[in-house]
Short mmCIF file of C-alpha atoms in Angstrom, two decimals:
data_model
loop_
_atom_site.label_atom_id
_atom_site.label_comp_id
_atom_site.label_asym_id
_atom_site.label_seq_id
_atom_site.Cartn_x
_atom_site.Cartn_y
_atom_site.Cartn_z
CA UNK C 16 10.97 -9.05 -20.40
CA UNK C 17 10.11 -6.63 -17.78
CA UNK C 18 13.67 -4.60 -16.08
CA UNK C 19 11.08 -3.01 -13.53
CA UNK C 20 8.25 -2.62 -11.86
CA UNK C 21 5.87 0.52 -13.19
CA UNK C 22 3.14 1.47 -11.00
CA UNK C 23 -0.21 2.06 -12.65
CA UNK C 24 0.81 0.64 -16.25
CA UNK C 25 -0.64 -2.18 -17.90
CA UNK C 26 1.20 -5.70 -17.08
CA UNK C 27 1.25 -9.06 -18.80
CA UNK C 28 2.32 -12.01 -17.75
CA UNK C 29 5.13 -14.21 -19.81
CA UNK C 30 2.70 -14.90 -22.17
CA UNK C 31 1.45 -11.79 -22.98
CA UNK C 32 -1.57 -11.68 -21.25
CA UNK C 33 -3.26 -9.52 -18.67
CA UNK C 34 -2.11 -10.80 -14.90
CA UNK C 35 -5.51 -11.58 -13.27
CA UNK C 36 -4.34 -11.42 -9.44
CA UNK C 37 -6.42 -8.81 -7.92
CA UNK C 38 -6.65 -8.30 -4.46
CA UNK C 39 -3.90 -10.67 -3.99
CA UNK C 40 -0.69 -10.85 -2.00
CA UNK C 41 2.43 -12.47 -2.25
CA UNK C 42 4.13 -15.87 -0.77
CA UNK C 43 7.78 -16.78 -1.14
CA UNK C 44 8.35 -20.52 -0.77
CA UNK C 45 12.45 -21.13 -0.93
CA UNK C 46 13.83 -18.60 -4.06
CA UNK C 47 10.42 -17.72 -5.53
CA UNK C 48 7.83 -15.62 -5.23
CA UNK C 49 4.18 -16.38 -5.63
CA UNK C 50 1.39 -13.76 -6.47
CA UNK C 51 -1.98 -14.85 -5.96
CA UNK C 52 -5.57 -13.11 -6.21
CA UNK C 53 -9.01 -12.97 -7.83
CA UNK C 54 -9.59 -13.86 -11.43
CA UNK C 55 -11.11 -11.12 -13.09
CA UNK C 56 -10.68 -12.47 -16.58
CA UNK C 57 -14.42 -12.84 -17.03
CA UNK C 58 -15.95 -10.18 -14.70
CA UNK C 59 -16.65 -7.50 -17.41
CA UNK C 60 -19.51 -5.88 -15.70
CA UNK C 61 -22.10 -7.91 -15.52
CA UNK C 62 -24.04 -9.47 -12.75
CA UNK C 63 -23.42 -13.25 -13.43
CA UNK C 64 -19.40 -13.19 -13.09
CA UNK C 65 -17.70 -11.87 -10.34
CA UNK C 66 -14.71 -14.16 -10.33
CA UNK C 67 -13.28 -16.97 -11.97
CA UNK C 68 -11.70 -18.94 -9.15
CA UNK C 69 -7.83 -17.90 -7.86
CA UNK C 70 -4.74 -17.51 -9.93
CA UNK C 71 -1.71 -17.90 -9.13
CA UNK C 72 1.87 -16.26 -10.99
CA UNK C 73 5.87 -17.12 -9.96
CA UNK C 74 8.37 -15.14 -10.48
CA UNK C 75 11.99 -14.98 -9.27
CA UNK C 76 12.63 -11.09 -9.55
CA UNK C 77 8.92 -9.41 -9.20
CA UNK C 78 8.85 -8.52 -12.69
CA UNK C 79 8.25 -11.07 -14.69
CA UNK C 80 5.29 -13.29 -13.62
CA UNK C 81 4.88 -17.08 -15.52
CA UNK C 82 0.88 -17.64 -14.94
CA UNK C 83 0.57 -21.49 -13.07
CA UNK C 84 -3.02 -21.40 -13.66
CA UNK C 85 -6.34 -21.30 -11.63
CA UNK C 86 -5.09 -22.84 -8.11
CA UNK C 87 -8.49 -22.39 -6.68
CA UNK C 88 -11.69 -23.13 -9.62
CA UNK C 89 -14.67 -21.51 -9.73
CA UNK C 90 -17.83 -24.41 -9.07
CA UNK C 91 -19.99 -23.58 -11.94
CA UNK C 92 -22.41 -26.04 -11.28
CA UNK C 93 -23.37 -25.86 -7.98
CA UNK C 94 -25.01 -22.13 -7.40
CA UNK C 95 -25.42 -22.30 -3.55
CA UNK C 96 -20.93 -23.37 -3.77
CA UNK C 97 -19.40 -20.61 -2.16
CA UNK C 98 -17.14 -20.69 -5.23
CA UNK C 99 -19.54 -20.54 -7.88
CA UNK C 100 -18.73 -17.50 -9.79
CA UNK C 101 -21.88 -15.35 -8.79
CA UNK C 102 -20.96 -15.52 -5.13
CA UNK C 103 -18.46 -12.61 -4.73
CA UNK C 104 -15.56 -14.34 -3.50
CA UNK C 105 -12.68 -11.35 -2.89
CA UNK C 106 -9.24 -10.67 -1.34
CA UNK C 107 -7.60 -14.54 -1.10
CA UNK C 108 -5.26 -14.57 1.52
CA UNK C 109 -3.11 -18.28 1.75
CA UNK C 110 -0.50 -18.73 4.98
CA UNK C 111 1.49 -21.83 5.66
CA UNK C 112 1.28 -23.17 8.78
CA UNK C 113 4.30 -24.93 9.70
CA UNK C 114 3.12 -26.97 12.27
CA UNK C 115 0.77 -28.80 9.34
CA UNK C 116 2.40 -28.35 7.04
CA UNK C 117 -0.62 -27.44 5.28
CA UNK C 118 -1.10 -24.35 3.02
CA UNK C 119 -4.39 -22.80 4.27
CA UNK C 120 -6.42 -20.70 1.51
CA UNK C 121 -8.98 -18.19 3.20
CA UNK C 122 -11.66 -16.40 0.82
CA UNK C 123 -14.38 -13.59 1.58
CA UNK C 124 -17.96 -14.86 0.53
CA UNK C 125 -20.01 -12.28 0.06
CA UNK C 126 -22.75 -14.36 0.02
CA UNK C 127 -26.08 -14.60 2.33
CA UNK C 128 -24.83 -14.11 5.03
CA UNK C 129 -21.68 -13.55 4.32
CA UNK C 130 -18.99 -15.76 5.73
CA UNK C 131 -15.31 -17.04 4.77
CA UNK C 132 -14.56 -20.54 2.99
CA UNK C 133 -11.48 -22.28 4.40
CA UNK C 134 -9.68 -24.71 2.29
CA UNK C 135 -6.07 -26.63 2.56
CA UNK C 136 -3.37 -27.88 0.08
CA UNK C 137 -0.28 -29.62 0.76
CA UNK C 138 1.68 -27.28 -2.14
CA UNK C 139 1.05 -23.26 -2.77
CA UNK C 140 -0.03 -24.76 -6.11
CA UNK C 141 -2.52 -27.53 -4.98
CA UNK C 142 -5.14 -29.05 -5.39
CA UNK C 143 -6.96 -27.14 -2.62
CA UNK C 144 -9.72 -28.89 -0.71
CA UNK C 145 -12.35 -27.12 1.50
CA UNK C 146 -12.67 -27.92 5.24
CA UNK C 147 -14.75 -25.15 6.25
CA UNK C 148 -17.18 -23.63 3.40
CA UNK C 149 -18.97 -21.02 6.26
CA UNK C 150 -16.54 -19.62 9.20
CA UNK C 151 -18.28 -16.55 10.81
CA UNK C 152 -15.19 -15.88 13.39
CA UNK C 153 -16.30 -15.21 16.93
CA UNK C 154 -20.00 -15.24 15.42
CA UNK C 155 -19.16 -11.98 13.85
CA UNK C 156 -19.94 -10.90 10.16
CA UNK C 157 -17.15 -10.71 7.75
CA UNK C 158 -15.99 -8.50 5.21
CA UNK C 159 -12.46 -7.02 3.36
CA UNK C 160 -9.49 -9.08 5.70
CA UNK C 161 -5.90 -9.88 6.44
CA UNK C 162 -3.64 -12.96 8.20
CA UNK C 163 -1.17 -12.85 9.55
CA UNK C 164 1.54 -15.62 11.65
CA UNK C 165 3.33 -14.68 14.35
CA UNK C 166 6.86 -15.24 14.07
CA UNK C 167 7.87 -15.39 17.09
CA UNK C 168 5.42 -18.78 18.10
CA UNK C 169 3.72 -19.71 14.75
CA UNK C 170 0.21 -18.30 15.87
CA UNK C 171 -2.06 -16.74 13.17
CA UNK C 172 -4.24 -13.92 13.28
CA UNK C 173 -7.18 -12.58 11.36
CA UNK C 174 -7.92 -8.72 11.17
CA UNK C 175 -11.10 -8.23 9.12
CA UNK C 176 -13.88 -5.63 8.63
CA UNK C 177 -16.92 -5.79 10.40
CA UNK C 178 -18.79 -3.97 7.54
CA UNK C 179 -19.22 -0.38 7.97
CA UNK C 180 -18.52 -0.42 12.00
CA UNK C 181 -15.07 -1.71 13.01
CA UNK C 182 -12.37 -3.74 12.35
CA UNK C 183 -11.56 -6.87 14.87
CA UNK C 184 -8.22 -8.73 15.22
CA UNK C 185 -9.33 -12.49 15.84
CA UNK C 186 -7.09 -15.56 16.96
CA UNK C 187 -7.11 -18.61 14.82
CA UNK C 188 -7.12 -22.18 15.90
CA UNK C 189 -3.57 -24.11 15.56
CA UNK C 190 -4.92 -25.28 12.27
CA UNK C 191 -5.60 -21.89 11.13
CA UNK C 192 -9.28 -23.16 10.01
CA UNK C 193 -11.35 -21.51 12.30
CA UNK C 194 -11.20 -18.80 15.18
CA UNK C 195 -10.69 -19.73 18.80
CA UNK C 196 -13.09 -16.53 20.26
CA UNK C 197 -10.39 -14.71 21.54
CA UNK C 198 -11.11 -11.06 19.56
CA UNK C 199 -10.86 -7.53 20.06
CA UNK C 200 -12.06 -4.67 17.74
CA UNK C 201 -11.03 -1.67 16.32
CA UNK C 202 -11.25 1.70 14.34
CA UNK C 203 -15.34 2.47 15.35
CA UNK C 204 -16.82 4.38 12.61
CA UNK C 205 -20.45 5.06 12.19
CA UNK C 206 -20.52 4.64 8.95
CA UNK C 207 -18.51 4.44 5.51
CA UNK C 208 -16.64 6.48 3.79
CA UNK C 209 -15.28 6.93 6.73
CA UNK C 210 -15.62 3.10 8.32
CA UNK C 211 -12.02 0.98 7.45
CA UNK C 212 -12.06 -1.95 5.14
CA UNK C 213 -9.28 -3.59 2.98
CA UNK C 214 -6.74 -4.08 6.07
CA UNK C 215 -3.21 -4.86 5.59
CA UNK C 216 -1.01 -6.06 8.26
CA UNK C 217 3.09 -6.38 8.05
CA UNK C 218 5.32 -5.72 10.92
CA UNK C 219 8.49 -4.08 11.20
CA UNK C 220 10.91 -3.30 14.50
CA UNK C 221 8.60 -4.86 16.76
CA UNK C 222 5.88 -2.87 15.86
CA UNK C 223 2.26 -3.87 14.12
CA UNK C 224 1.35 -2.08 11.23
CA UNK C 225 -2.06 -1.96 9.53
CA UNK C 226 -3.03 -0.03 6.52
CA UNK C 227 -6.06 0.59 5.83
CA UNK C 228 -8.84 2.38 3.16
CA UNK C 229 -11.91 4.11 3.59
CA UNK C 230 -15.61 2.49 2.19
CA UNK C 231 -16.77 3.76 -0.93
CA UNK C 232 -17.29 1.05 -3.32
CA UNK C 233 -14.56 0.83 -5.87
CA UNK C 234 -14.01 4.54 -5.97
CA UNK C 235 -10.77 5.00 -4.52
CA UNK C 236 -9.94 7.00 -0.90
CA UNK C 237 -7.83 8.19 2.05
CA UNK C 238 -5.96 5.15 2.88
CA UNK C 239 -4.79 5.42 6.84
CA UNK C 240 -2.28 4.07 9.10
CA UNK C 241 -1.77 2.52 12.37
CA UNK C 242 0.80 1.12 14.42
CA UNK C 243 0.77 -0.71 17.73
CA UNK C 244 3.10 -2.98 20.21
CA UNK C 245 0.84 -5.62 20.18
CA UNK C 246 -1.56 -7.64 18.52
CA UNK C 247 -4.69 -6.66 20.09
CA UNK C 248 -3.35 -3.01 22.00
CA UNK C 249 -4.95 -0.28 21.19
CA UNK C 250 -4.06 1.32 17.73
CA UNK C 251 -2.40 4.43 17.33
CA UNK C 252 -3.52 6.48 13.67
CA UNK C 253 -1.01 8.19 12.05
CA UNK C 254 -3.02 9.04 9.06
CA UNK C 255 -3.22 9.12 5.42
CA UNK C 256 0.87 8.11 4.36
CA UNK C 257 0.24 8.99 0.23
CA UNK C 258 2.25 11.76 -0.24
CA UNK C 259 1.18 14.77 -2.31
CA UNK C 260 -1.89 12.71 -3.35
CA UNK C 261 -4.23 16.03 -3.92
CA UNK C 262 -6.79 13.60 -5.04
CA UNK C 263 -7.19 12.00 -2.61
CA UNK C 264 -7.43 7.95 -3.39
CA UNK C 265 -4.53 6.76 -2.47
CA UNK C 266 -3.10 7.37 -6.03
CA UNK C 267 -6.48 5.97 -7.71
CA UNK C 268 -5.62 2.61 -6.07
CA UNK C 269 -6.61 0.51 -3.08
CA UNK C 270 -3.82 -1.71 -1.05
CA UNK C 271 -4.47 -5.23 -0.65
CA UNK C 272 -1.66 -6.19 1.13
CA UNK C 273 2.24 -5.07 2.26
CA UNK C 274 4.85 -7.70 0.89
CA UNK C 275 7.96 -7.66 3.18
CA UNK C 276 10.97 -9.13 0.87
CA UNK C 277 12.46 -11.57 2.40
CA UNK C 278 15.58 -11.00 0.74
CA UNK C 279 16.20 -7.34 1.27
CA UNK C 280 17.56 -5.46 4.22
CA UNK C 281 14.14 -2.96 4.83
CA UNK C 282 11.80 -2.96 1.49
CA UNK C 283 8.26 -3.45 1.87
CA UNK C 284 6.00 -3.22 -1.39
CA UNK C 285 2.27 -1.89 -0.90
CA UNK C 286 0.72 -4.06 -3.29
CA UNK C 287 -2.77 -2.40 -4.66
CA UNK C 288 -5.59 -2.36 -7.09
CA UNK C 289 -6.76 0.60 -9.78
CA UNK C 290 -10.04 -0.68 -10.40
CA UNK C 291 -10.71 1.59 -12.72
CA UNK C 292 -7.91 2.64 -14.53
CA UNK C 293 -9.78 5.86 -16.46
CA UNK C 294 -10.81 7.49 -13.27
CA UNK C 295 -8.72 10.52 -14.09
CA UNK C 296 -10.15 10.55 -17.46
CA UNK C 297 -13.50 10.07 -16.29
CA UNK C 298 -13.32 12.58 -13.98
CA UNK C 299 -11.17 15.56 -15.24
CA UNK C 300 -9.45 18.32 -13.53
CA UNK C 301 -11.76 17.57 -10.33
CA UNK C 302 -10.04 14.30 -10.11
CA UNK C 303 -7.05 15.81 -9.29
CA UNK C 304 -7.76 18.21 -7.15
CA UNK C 305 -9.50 16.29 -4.88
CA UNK C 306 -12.99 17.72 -6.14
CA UNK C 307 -14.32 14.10 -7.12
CA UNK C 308 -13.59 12.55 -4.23
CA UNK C 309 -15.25 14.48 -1.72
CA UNK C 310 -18.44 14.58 -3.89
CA UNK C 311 -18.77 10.65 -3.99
CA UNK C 312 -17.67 10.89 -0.61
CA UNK C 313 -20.69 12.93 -0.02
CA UNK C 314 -23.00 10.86 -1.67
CA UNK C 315 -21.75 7.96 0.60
CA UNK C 316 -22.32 9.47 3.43
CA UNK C 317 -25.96 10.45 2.40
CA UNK C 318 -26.73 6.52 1.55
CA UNK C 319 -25.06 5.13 4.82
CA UNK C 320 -25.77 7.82 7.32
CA UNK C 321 -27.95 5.99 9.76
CA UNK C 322 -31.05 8.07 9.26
CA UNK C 323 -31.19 7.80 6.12
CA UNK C 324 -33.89 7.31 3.81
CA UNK C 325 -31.93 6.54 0.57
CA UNK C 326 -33.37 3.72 -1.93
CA UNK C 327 -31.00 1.75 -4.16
CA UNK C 328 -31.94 2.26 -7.82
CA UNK C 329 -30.54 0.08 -10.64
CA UNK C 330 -28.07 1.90 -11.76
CA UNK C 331 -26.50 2.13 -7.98
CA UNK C 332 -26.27 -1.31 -7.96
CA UNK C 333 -24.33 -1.46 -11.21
CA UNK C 334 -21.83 0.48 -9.35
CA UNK C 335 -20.86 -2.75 -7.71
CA UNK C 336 -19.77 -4.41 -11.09
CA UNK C 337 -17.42 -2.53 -13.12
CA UNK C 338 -15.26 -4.33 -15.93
CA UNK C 339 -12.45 -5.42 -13.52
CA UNK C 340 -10.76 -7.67 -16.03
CA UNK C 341 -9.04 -4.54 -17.10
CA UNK C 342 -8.22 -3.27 -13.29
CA UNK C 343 -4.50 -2.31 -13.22
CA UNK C 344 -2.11 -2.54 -10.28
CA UNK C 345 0.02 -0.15 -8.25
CA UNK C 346 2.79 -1.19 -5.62
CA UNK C 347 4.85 1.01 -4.08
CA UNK C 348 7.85 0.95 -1.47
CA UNK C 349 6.71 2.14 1.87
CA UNK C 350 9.49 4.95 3.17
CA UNK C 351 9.55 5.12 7.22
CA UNK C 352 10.49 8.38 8.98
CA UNK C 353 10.89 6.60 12.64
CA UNK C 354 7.91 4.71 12.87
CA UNK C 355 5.85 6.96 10.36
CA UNK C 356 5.08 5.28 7.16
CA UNK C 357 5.58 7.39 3.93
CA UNK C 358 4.41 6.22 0.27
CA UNK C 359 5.60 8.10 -2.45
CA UNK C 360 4.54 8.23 -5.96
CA UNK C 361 7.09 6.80 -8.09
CA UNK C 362 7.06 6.01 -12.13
CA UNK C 363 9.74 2.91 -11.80
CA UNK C 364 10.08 0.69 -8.76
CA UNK C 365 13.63 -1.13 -9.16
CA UNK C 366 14.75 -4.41 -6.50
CA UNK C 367 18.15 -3.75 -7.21
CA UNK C 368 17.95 -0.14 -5.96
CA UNK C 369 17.34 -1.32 -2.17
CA UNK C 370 19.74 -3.22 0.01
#
């Protein structure tokens, strides 16, 4: 049994086996927590596999996770599903809406076009049916996302990417199924690295939060903050809150989501991906200086800058499919000065430790 939680290290489940919840968050539902996410377990690099459907974990201390199986399957026979396993489904994100009482599932399709797939269960667990397999929100294309529910009045939000340009904050219907039009964007960028993706939304003190990375494929990045008084105000940037990282990618990981726990008095958990796990290695000394970044960073900005000429080769596009059944994971308390968020590098993340 695990006594803590130790960032970067390989973790099993209570069977032994790799935990397959990438790009997940968390739900607690009464004493116990639920960790959900992409099933890598059969995406080892090649072009046929990108998931295996959702899986879910429980736990009652964040430590030790019992795997409760595939909660959303992969179709396998039906190409043209939005689940079949080819069709780049990323970054689950389930909310409960308690005026339903329905658990609603949202999942990026990075299809053609891409879209989202909405489905509902009655338990976290399931069985999940879909009630909306294409959702382009506000007629707007979709890309790395977030919801969130108001507290205050029950009424859910999406923040998503609108690839390589912005990111918009979107109102959802009172069945949290589709968008109602209402939408404002955010974070203009010409072009990635420096365009936001991957947003993560938790609020504390009144105030909105949103993390977010750069683009740059699964090489890590800068991640960035910003905070705001309302949902669709103007964000403020406070900037890059790793400290120390000299190499600039967010400790070779990319956040996914912020888990608030619901039983302490201030600890929030920046739950992330390493996708690749022997960056450092691969990389060497220039890894940790910084070096490697800013030369893939470079190369980025060559392939997306908008008069470029740049022509995909093969082995580009096998950049997009690395062996993420052996991706790793990295959470981390978030530390506030004020309303400045701080992450720290730490070895051993202990509950018990916070009040």
């Amino acid at each position: 049994m695990y006594q803590s939680i130790r960032p970067g290290q390989v973790w099993l489940d209570t069977e032994g086996k790799r935990i397959q919840a990438h790009g997940g968050s968390i739900l607690t539902v009464d004493d116990t927590f639920y960790w959900y996410g992409e099933n890598k377990e059969k995406t080892t690099g090649s072009f046929d596999i990108w998931h295996w459907g959702v899986r879910c974990y429980s736990s009652k201390d964040l430590y030790n996770w019992k795997d409760e199986g595939v909660i959303i399957p992969p179709d396998t026979e039906d190409k043209n599903s939005p689940l079949h396993p080819s069709a780049m489904m990323d970054r689950p994100h389930i909310v409960f809406n308690q005026r339903t009482g329905k658990y609603v599932a949202w999942l990026k399709i990075m299809g053609e076009p891409p879209c989202f797939a909405v489905l509902e269960a009655d338990q976290i667990l399931g069985p999940y049916t879909m009630v909306n397999p294409r959702v382009n929100p506000c007629g707007m294309a979709v890309g790395d996302f977030d919801i969130a529910v108001a507290p205050e009045d029950g009424k859910a939000y999406l923040f998503s990417e609108r690839p390589h340009v912005t990111i918009y904050c979107a109102d959802l219907n009172p069945d949290y199924t589709d968008a109602t039009g209402m939408y404002t964007e955010h974070f203009p960028h010409i072009a990635p690295p420096a365009s936001r993706e991957a947003p993560a939304h938790f609020m504390r003190n009144g105030l909105h939060y949103l993390i977010t990375s750069g683009t740059s494929g699964y090489h890590p990045n800068p991640s960035e903050v910003a905070v705001s008084e309302l949902w669709h105000e103007p964000w403020r940037v406070q900037g890059n809150p790793h400290v120390n990282d000299n190499s600039r990618t967010s400790f070779n990981s990319q956040i996914t989501s912020v888990f608030k726990h619901p039983f302490k008095k201030d600890l929030y958990i920046a739950l992330a991906d390493r996708w690749m796990p022997d960056l450092r290695e691969k990389e060497g000394p220039a890894f940790d200086t910084g070096e490697a970044y800013e030369k893939f960073a470079q190369r980025f900005e060559k392939i997306f800058a908008p008069d470029s000429d740049f022509v995909f080769s093969p082995e580009d596009a096998k950049e997009m499919f690395i062996n993420s059944s052996i991706s790793d994971y990295v959470w981390l308390p978030l530390r506030f000065e004020g309303d400045q968020v701080r992450i720290d590098w730490k070895d051993e993340l202990k509950v018990e430790d916070y009040e």
